[in-house]
């Protein structure tokens, strides 16, 4: 039969061994993320050379004195309004269907390129020329789209803000249900 174990020898690493393990972990981590780390170090160096790090360092050291001035600047500069408009813009973009936006943007880009290539002095249109152009299916399609846009926009302008918010939330819900 074996003798009972009455003594357990625990190996407690010394501070030097712990530090050595941490350095080894840092080195292996740096080796794994070498390109990103080098780019980050380059950014830090550029910020140091431009003097930005000194500004940030000073702001952090004096945060109790600086923060009230930063918040005052944000209030005075209208930043909350800008942030609210950015959120509203993002909400608006989330209500649009991406393929329709892409199609419309392609059409607008093509139309702008064509319009900018046209020499305005040589290609002036008279009243009857404009009436003839209305029979062109491409022109008619564009005018119909613009008139539908103006009609829908006018309908929305006639709604109360409460109705508009309700419709936007309903549109958002329909889009998330589709996804």
PDB file of C-alpha atoms in Angstrom:
ATOM      1  CA  UNK A   1       0.000   0.000   0.000  1.00  0.00           C
ATOM      2  CA  UNK A   2       1.088   3.589  -0.760  1.00  0.00           C
ATOM      3  CA  UNK A   3       1.916   6.181   1.829  1.00  0.00           C
ATOM      4  CA  UNK A   4      -0.632   9.015   2.201  1.00  0.00           C
ATOM      5  CA  UNK A   5       0.278  12.424   0.786  1.00  0.00           C
ATOM      6  CA  UNK A   6       0.622  14.763   3.691  1.00  0.00           C
ATOM      7  CA  UNK A   7       2.450  17.613   2.007  1.00  0.00           C
ATOM      8  CA  UNK A   8       1.540  19.438  -1.266  1.00  0.00           C
ATOM      9  CA  UNK A   9       4.286  21.437  -2.912  1.00  0.00           C
ATOM     10  CA  UNK A  10       2.708  24.340  -4.745  1.00  0.00           C
ATOM     11  CA  UNK A  11       4.836  26.222  -7.176  1.00  0.00           C
ATOM     12  CA  UNK A  12       3.995  29.888  -6.802  1.00  0.00           C
ATOM     13  CA  UNK A  13       5.622  31.888  -9.608  1.00  0.00           C
ATOM     14  CA  UNK A  14       7.783  34.769  -8.559  1.00  0.00           C
ATOM     15  CA  UNK A  15       7.107  38.302  -9.749  1.00  0.00           C
ATOM     16  CA  UNK A  16       9.938  37.963 -12.235  1.00  0.00           C
ATOM     17  CA  UNK A  17       8.434  34.766 -13.692  1.00  0.00           C
ATOM     18  CA  UNK A  18       5.015  36.429 -13.944  1.00  0.00           C
ATOM     19  CA  UNK A  19       6.554  39.433 -15.699  1.00  0.00           C
ATOM     20  CA  UNK A  20       8.425  37.099 -18.038  1.00  0.00           C
ATOM     21  CA  UNK A  21       5.188  35.267 -18.959  1.00  0.00           C
ATOM     22  CA  UNK A  22       3.412  38.573 -19.593  1.00  0.00           C
ATOM     23  CA  UNK A  23       6.231  39.788 -21.851  1.00  0.00           C
ATOM     24  CA  UNK A  24       6.111  36.488 -23.727  1.00  0.00           C
ATOM     25  CA  UNK A  25       2.343  36.876 -24.192  1.00  0.00           C
ATOM     26  CA  UNK A  26       2.802  40.438 -25.451  1.00  0.00           C
ATOM     27  CA  UNK A  27       5.490  39.374 -27.911  1.00  0.00           C
ATOM     28  CA  UNK A  28       3.365  36.530 -29.297  1.00  0.00           C
ATOM     29  CA  UNK A  29       0.334  38.850 -29.561  1.00  0.00           C
ATOM     30  CA  UNK A  30       2.413  41.490 -31.349  1.00  0.00           C
ATOM     31  CA  UNK A  31       3.725  38.869 -33.758  1.00  0.00           C
ATOM     32  CA  UNK A  32       0.169  37.747 -34.573  1.00  0.00           C
ATOM     33  CA  UNK A  33      -1.092  41.278 -35.285  1.00  0.00           C
ATOM     34  CA  UNK A  34       2.079  42.694 -36.815  1.00  0.00           C
ATOM     35  CA  UNK A  35       0.585  44.728 -39.731  1.00  0.00           C
ATOM     36  CA  UNK A  36      -2.139  46.320 -37.624  1.00  0.00           C
ATOM     37  CA  UNK A  37       0.241  47.072 -34.788  1.00  0.00           C
ATOM     38  CA  UNK A  38       2.756  48.682 -37.134  1.00  0.00           C
ATOM     39  CA  UNK A  39       0.017  50.814 -38.692  1.00  0.00           C
ATOM     40  CA  UNK A  40      -1.220  51.840 -35.246  1.00  0.00           C
ATOM     41  CA  UNK A  41       2.317  52.783 -34.211  1.00  0.00           C
ATOM     42  CA  UNK A  42       2.687  54.838 -37.397  1.00  0.00           C
ATOM     43  CA  UNK A  43      -0.546  56.696 -36.599  1.00  0.00           C
ATOM     44  CA  UNK A  44       0.645  57.391 -33.065  1.00  0.00           C
ATOM     45  CA  UNK A  45       3.975  58.688 -34.409  1.00  0.00           C
ATOM     46  CA  UNK A  46       2.188  61.004 -36.866  1.00  0.00           C
ATOM     47  CA  UNK A  47      -0.047  62.302 -34.072  1.00  0.00           C
ATOM     48  CA  UNK A  48       3.018  62.908 -31.903  1.00  0.00           C
ATOM     49  CA  UNK A  49       4.834  64.780 -34.667  1.00  0.00           C
ATOM     50  CA  UNK A  50       1.754  66.917 -35.355  1.00  0.00           C
ATOM     51  CA  UNK A  51       1.442  67.763 -31.648  1.00  0.00           C
ATOM     52  CA  UNK A  52      -1.964  66.148 -31.198  1.00  0.00           C
ATOM     53  CA  UNK A  53      -0.805  63.767 -28.490  1.00  0.00           C
ATOM     54  CA  UNK A  54       0.365  66.669 -26.343  1.00  0.00           C
ATOM     55  CA  UNK A  55      -3.073  68.279 -26.665  1.00  0.00           C
ATOM     56  CA  UNK A  56      -4.856  65.025 -25.779  1.00  0.00           C
ATOM     57  CA  UNK A  57      -2.442  64.393 -22.913  1.00  0.00           C
ATOM     58  CA  UNK A  58      -3.078  67.887 -21.536  1.00  0.00           C
ATOM     59  CA  UNK A  59      -6.835  67.464 -21.851  1.00  0.00           C
ATOM     60  CA  UNK A  60      -6.763  64.136 -20.017  1.00  0.00           C
ATOM     61  CA  UNK A  61      -4.548  65.512 -17.236  1.00  0.00           C
ATOM     62  CA  UNK A  62      -6.826  68.521 -16.777  1.00  0.00           C
ATOM     63  CA  UNK A  63     -10.130  66.790 -17.483  1.00  0.00           C
ATOM     64  CA  UNK A  64     -11.917  68.387 -14.511  1.00  0.00           C
ATOM     65  CA  UNK A  65     -11.169  71.862 -15.866  1.00  0.00           C
ATOM     66  CA  UNK A  66     -11.567  71.060 -19.573  1.00  0.00           C
ATOM     67  CA  UNK A  67     -14.789  68.997 -19.699  1.00  0.00           C
ATOM     68  CA  UNK A  68     -17.163  71.830 -18.724  1.00  0.00           C
ATOM     69  CA  UNK A  69     -15.708  73.944 -21.555  1.00  0.00           C
ATOM     70  CA  UNK A  70     -16.058  71.050 -24.020  1.00  0.00           C
ATOM     71  CA  UNK A  71     -19.728  70.600 -23.108  1.00  0.00           C
ATOM     72  CA  UNK A  72     -20.311  74.358 -23.389  1.00  0.00           C
ATOM     73  CA  UNK A  73     -18.715  74.304 -26.844  1.00  0.00           C
ATOM     74  CA  UNK A  74     -20.912  71.394 -27.907  1.00  0.00           C
ATOM     75  CA  UNK A  75     -24.033  73.231 -26.749  1.00  0.00           C
ATOM     76  CA  UNK A  76     -23.043  76.518 -28.382  1.00  0.00           C
ATOM     77  CA  UNK A  77     -21.862  75.000 -31.662  1.00  0.00           C
ATOM     78  CA  UNK A  78     -25.222  73.361 -32.313  1.00  0.00           C
ATOM     79  CA  UNK A  79     -23.737  69.877 -32.180  1.00  0.00           C
ATOM     80  CA  UNK A  80     -26.875  68.330 -30.604  1.00  0.00           C
ATOM     81  CA  UNK A  81     -28.895  69.586 -33.585  1.00  0.00           C
ATOM     82  CA  UNK A  82     -26.349  68.128 -36.001  1.00  0.00           C
ATOM     83  CA  UNK A  83     -26.422  64.794 -34.177  1.00  0.00           C
ATOM     84  CA  UNK A  84     -30.235  64.742 -34.196  1.00  0.00           C
ATOM     85  CA  UNK A  85     -30.259  65.545 -37.916  1.00  0.00           C
ATOM     86  CA  UNK A  86     -27.750  62.753 -38.544  1.00  0.00           C
ATOM     87  CA  UNK A  87     -29.982  60.285 -36.692  1.00  0.00           C
ATOM     88  CA  UNK A  88     -33.021  61.515 -38.623  1.00  0.00           C
ATOM     89  CA  UNK A  89     -31.086  61.122 -41.875  1.00  0.00           C
ATOM     90  CA  UNK A  90     -30.136  57.570 -40.951  1.00  0.00           C
ATOM     91  CA  UNK A  91     -33.776  56.806 -40.119  1.00  0.00           C
ATOM     92  CA  UNK A  92     -34.777  58.212 -43.496  1.00  0.00           C
ATOM     93  CA  UNK A  93     -32.197  56.104 -45.307  1.00  0.00           C
ATOM     94  CA  UNK A  94     -33.386  53.002 -43.468  1.00  0.00           C
ATOM     95  CA  UNK A  95     -36.890  53.452 -44.916  1.00  0.00           C
ATOM     96  CA  UNK A  96     -35.638  53.318 -48.526  1.00  0.00           C
ATOM     97  CA  UNK A  97     -35.262  50.120 -50.470  1.00  0.00           C
ATOM     98  CA  UNK A  98     -31.597  49.768 -51.512  1.00  0.00           C
ATOM     99  CA  UNK A  99     -32.198  48.475 -55.038  1.00  0.00           C
ATOM    100  CA  UNK A 100     -34.589  51.348 -55.796  1.00  0.00           C
ATOM    101  CA  UNK A 101     -32.122  53.902 -54.414  1.00  0.00           C
ATOM    102  CA  UNK A 102     -29.321  52.353 -56.504  1.00  0.00           C
ATOM    103  CA  UNK A 103     -31.450  52.451 -59.654  1.00  0.00           C
ATOM    104  CA  UNK A 104     -32.457  56.083 -59.029  1.00  0.00           C
ATOM    105  CA  UNK A 105     -28.881  57.151 -58.249  1.00  0.00           C
ATOM    106  CA  UNK A 106     -27.623  55.498 -61.434  1.00  0.00           C
ATOM    107  CA  UNK A 107     -30.313  57.318 -63.422  1.00  0.00           C
ATOM    108  CA  UNK A 108     -29.486  60.665 -61.778  1.00  0.00           C
ATOM    109  CA  UNK A 109     -25.770  60.170 -62.443  1.00  0.00           C
ATOM    110  CA  UNK A 110     -26.384  59.269 -66.075  1.00  0.00           C
ATOM    111  CA  UNK A 111     -28.707  62.271 -66.485  1.00  0.00           C
ATOM    112  CA  UNK A 112     -26.185  64.647 -64.918  1.00  0.00           C
ATOM    113  CA  UNK A 113     -23.378  63.373 -67.129  1.00  0.00           C
ATOM    114  CA  UNK A 114     -25.549  63.804 -70.215  1.00  0.00           C
ATOM    115  CA  UNK A 115     -26.685  67.277 -69.110  1.00  0.00           C
ATOM    116  CA  UNK A 116     -23.112  68.406 -68.439  1.00  0.00           C
ATOM    117  CA  UNK A 117     -21.993  67.171 -71.864  1.00  0.00           C
ATOM    118  CA  UNK A 118     -24.672  69.264 -73.585  1.00  0.00           C
ATOM    119  CA  UNK A 119     -23.558  72.622 -74.958  1.00  0.00           C
ATOM    120  CA  UNK A 120     -26.236  75.028 -73.693  1.00  0.00           C
ATOM    121  CA  UNK A 121     -25.625  77.726 -76.326  1.00  0.00           C
ATOM    122  CA  UNK A 122     -26.119  75.453 -79.341  1.00  0.00           C
ATOM    123  CA  UNK A 123     -28.892  73.222 -78.013  1.00  0.00           C
ATOM    124  CA  UNK A 124     -31.541  75.717 -76.908  1.00  0.00           C
ATOM    125  CA  UNK A 125     -35.095  74.400 -77.061  1.00  0.00           C
ATOM    126  CA  UNK A 126     -38.187  76.375 -77.951  1.00  0.00           C
ATOM    127  CA  UNK A 127     -41.673  75.866 -76.575  1.00  0.00           C
ATOM    128  CA  UNK A 128     -42.747  73.514 -79.377  1.00  0.00           C
ATOM    129  CA  UNK A 129     -39.470  71.570 -79.053  1.00  0.00           C
ATOM    130  CA  UNK A 130     -40.316  70.988 -75.401  1.00  0.00           C
ATOM    131  CA  UNK A 131     -43.808  69.786 -76.312  1.00  0.00           C
ATOM    132  CA  UNK A 132     -42.312  67.353 -78.851  1.00  0.00           C
ATOM    133  CA  UNK A 133     -39.889  66.070 -76.192  1.00  0.00           C
ATOM    134  CA  UNK A 134     -42.843  65.252 -73.936  1.00  0.00           C
ATOM    135  CA  UNK A 135     -43.748  62.473 -76.411  1.00  0.00           C
ATOM    136  CA  UNK A 136     -40.329  60.864 -75.922  1.00  0.00           C
ATOM    137  CA  UNK A 137     -40.874  57.852 -73.590  1.00  0.00           C
ATOM    138  CA  UNK A 138     -37.668  58.525 -71.634  1.00  0.00           C
ATOM    139  CA  UNK A 139     -38.595  62.162 -70.977  1.00  0.00           C
ATOM    140  CA  UNK A 140     -42.155  61.187 -70.129  1.00  0.00           C
ATOM    141  CA  UNK A 141     -40.910  58.525 -67.675  1.00  0.00           C
ATOM    142  CA  UNK A 142     -38.674  61.076 -65.888  1.00  0.00           C
ATOM    143  CA  UNK A 143     -41.383  63.720 -65.718  1.00  0.00           C
ATOM    144  CA  UNK A 144     -43.882  61.161 -64.416  1.00  0.00           C
ATOM    145  CA  UNK A 145     -41.412  60.120 -61.710  1.00  0.00           C
ATOM    146  CA  UNK A 146     -40.799  63.753 -60.678  1.00  0.00           C
ATOM    147  CA  UNK A 147     -44.524  64.523 -60.588  1.00  0.00           C
ATOM    148  CA  UNK A 148     -45.199  61.419 -58.469  1.00  0.00           C
ATOM    149  CA  UNK A 149     -42.388  62.519 -56.157  1.00  0.00           C
ATOM    150  CA  UNK A 150     -43.865  66.024 -55.818  1.00  0.00           C
ATOM    151  CA  UNK A 151     -47.384  64.643 -55.229  1.00  0.00           C
ATOM    152  CA  UNK A 152     -46.206  62.225 -52.511  1.00  0.00           C
ATOM    153  CA  UNK A 153     -44.072  64.907 -50.919  1.00  0.00           C
ATOM    154  CA  UNK A 154     -47.060  67.286 -50.864  1.00  0.00           C
ATOM    155  CA  UNK A 155     -49.219  64.611 -49.258  1.00  0.00           C
ATOM    156  CA  UNK A 156     -46.650  64.122 -46.505  1.00  0.00           C
ATOM    157  CA  UNK A 157     -46.294  67.868 -45.966  1.00  0.00           C
ATOM    158  CA  UNK A 158     -50.044  67.965 -45.308  1.00  0.00           C
ATOM    159  CA  UNK A 159     -49.769  65.324 -42.551  1.00  0.00           C
ATOM    160  CA  UNK A 160     -49.267  66.183 -38.897  1.00  0.00           C
ATOM    161  CA  UNK A 161     -45.887  65.295 -37.353  1.00  0.00           C
ATOM    162  CA  UNK A 162     -47.602  62.558 -35.301  1.00  0.00           C
ATOM    163  CA  UNK A 163     -48.927  60.892 -38.482  1.00  0.00           C
ATOM    164  CA  UNK A 164     -45.502  61.131 -40.143  1.00  0.00           C
ATOM    165  CA  UNK A 165     -43.769  59.455 -37.177  1.00  0.00           C
ATOM    166  CA  UNK A 166     -46.395  56.693 -37.128  1.00  0.00           C
ATOM    167  CA  UNK A 167     -45.912  56.043 -40.866  1.00  0.00           C
ATOM    168  CA  UNK A 168     -42.115  56.000 -40.533  1.00  0.00           C
ATOM    169  CA  UNK A 169     -42.318  53.462 -37.715  1.00  0.00           C
ATOM    170  CA  UNK A 170     -44.729  51.357 -39.763  1.00  0.00           C
ATOM    171  CA  UNK A 171     -42.387  51.495 -42.810  1.00  0.00           C
ATOM    172  CA  UNK A 172     -39.433  50.517 -40.604  1.00  0.00           C
ATOM    173  CA  UNK A 173     -41.365  47.569 -39.216  1.00  0.00           C
ATOM    174  CA  UNK A 174     -42.288  46.384 -42.740  1.00  0.00           C
ATOM    175  CA  UNK A 175     -38.646  46.565 -43.831  1.00  0.00           C
ATOM    176  CA  UNK A 176     -37.416  44.629 -40.803  1.00  0.00           C
ATOM    177  CA  UNK A 177     -40.138  42.028 -41.380  1.00  0.00           C
ATOM    178  CA  UNK A 178     -38.893  41.585 -44.970  1.00  0.00           C
ATOM    179  CA  UNK A 179     -35.308  41.091 -43.828  1.00  0.00           C
TER     180      UNK A 179
END
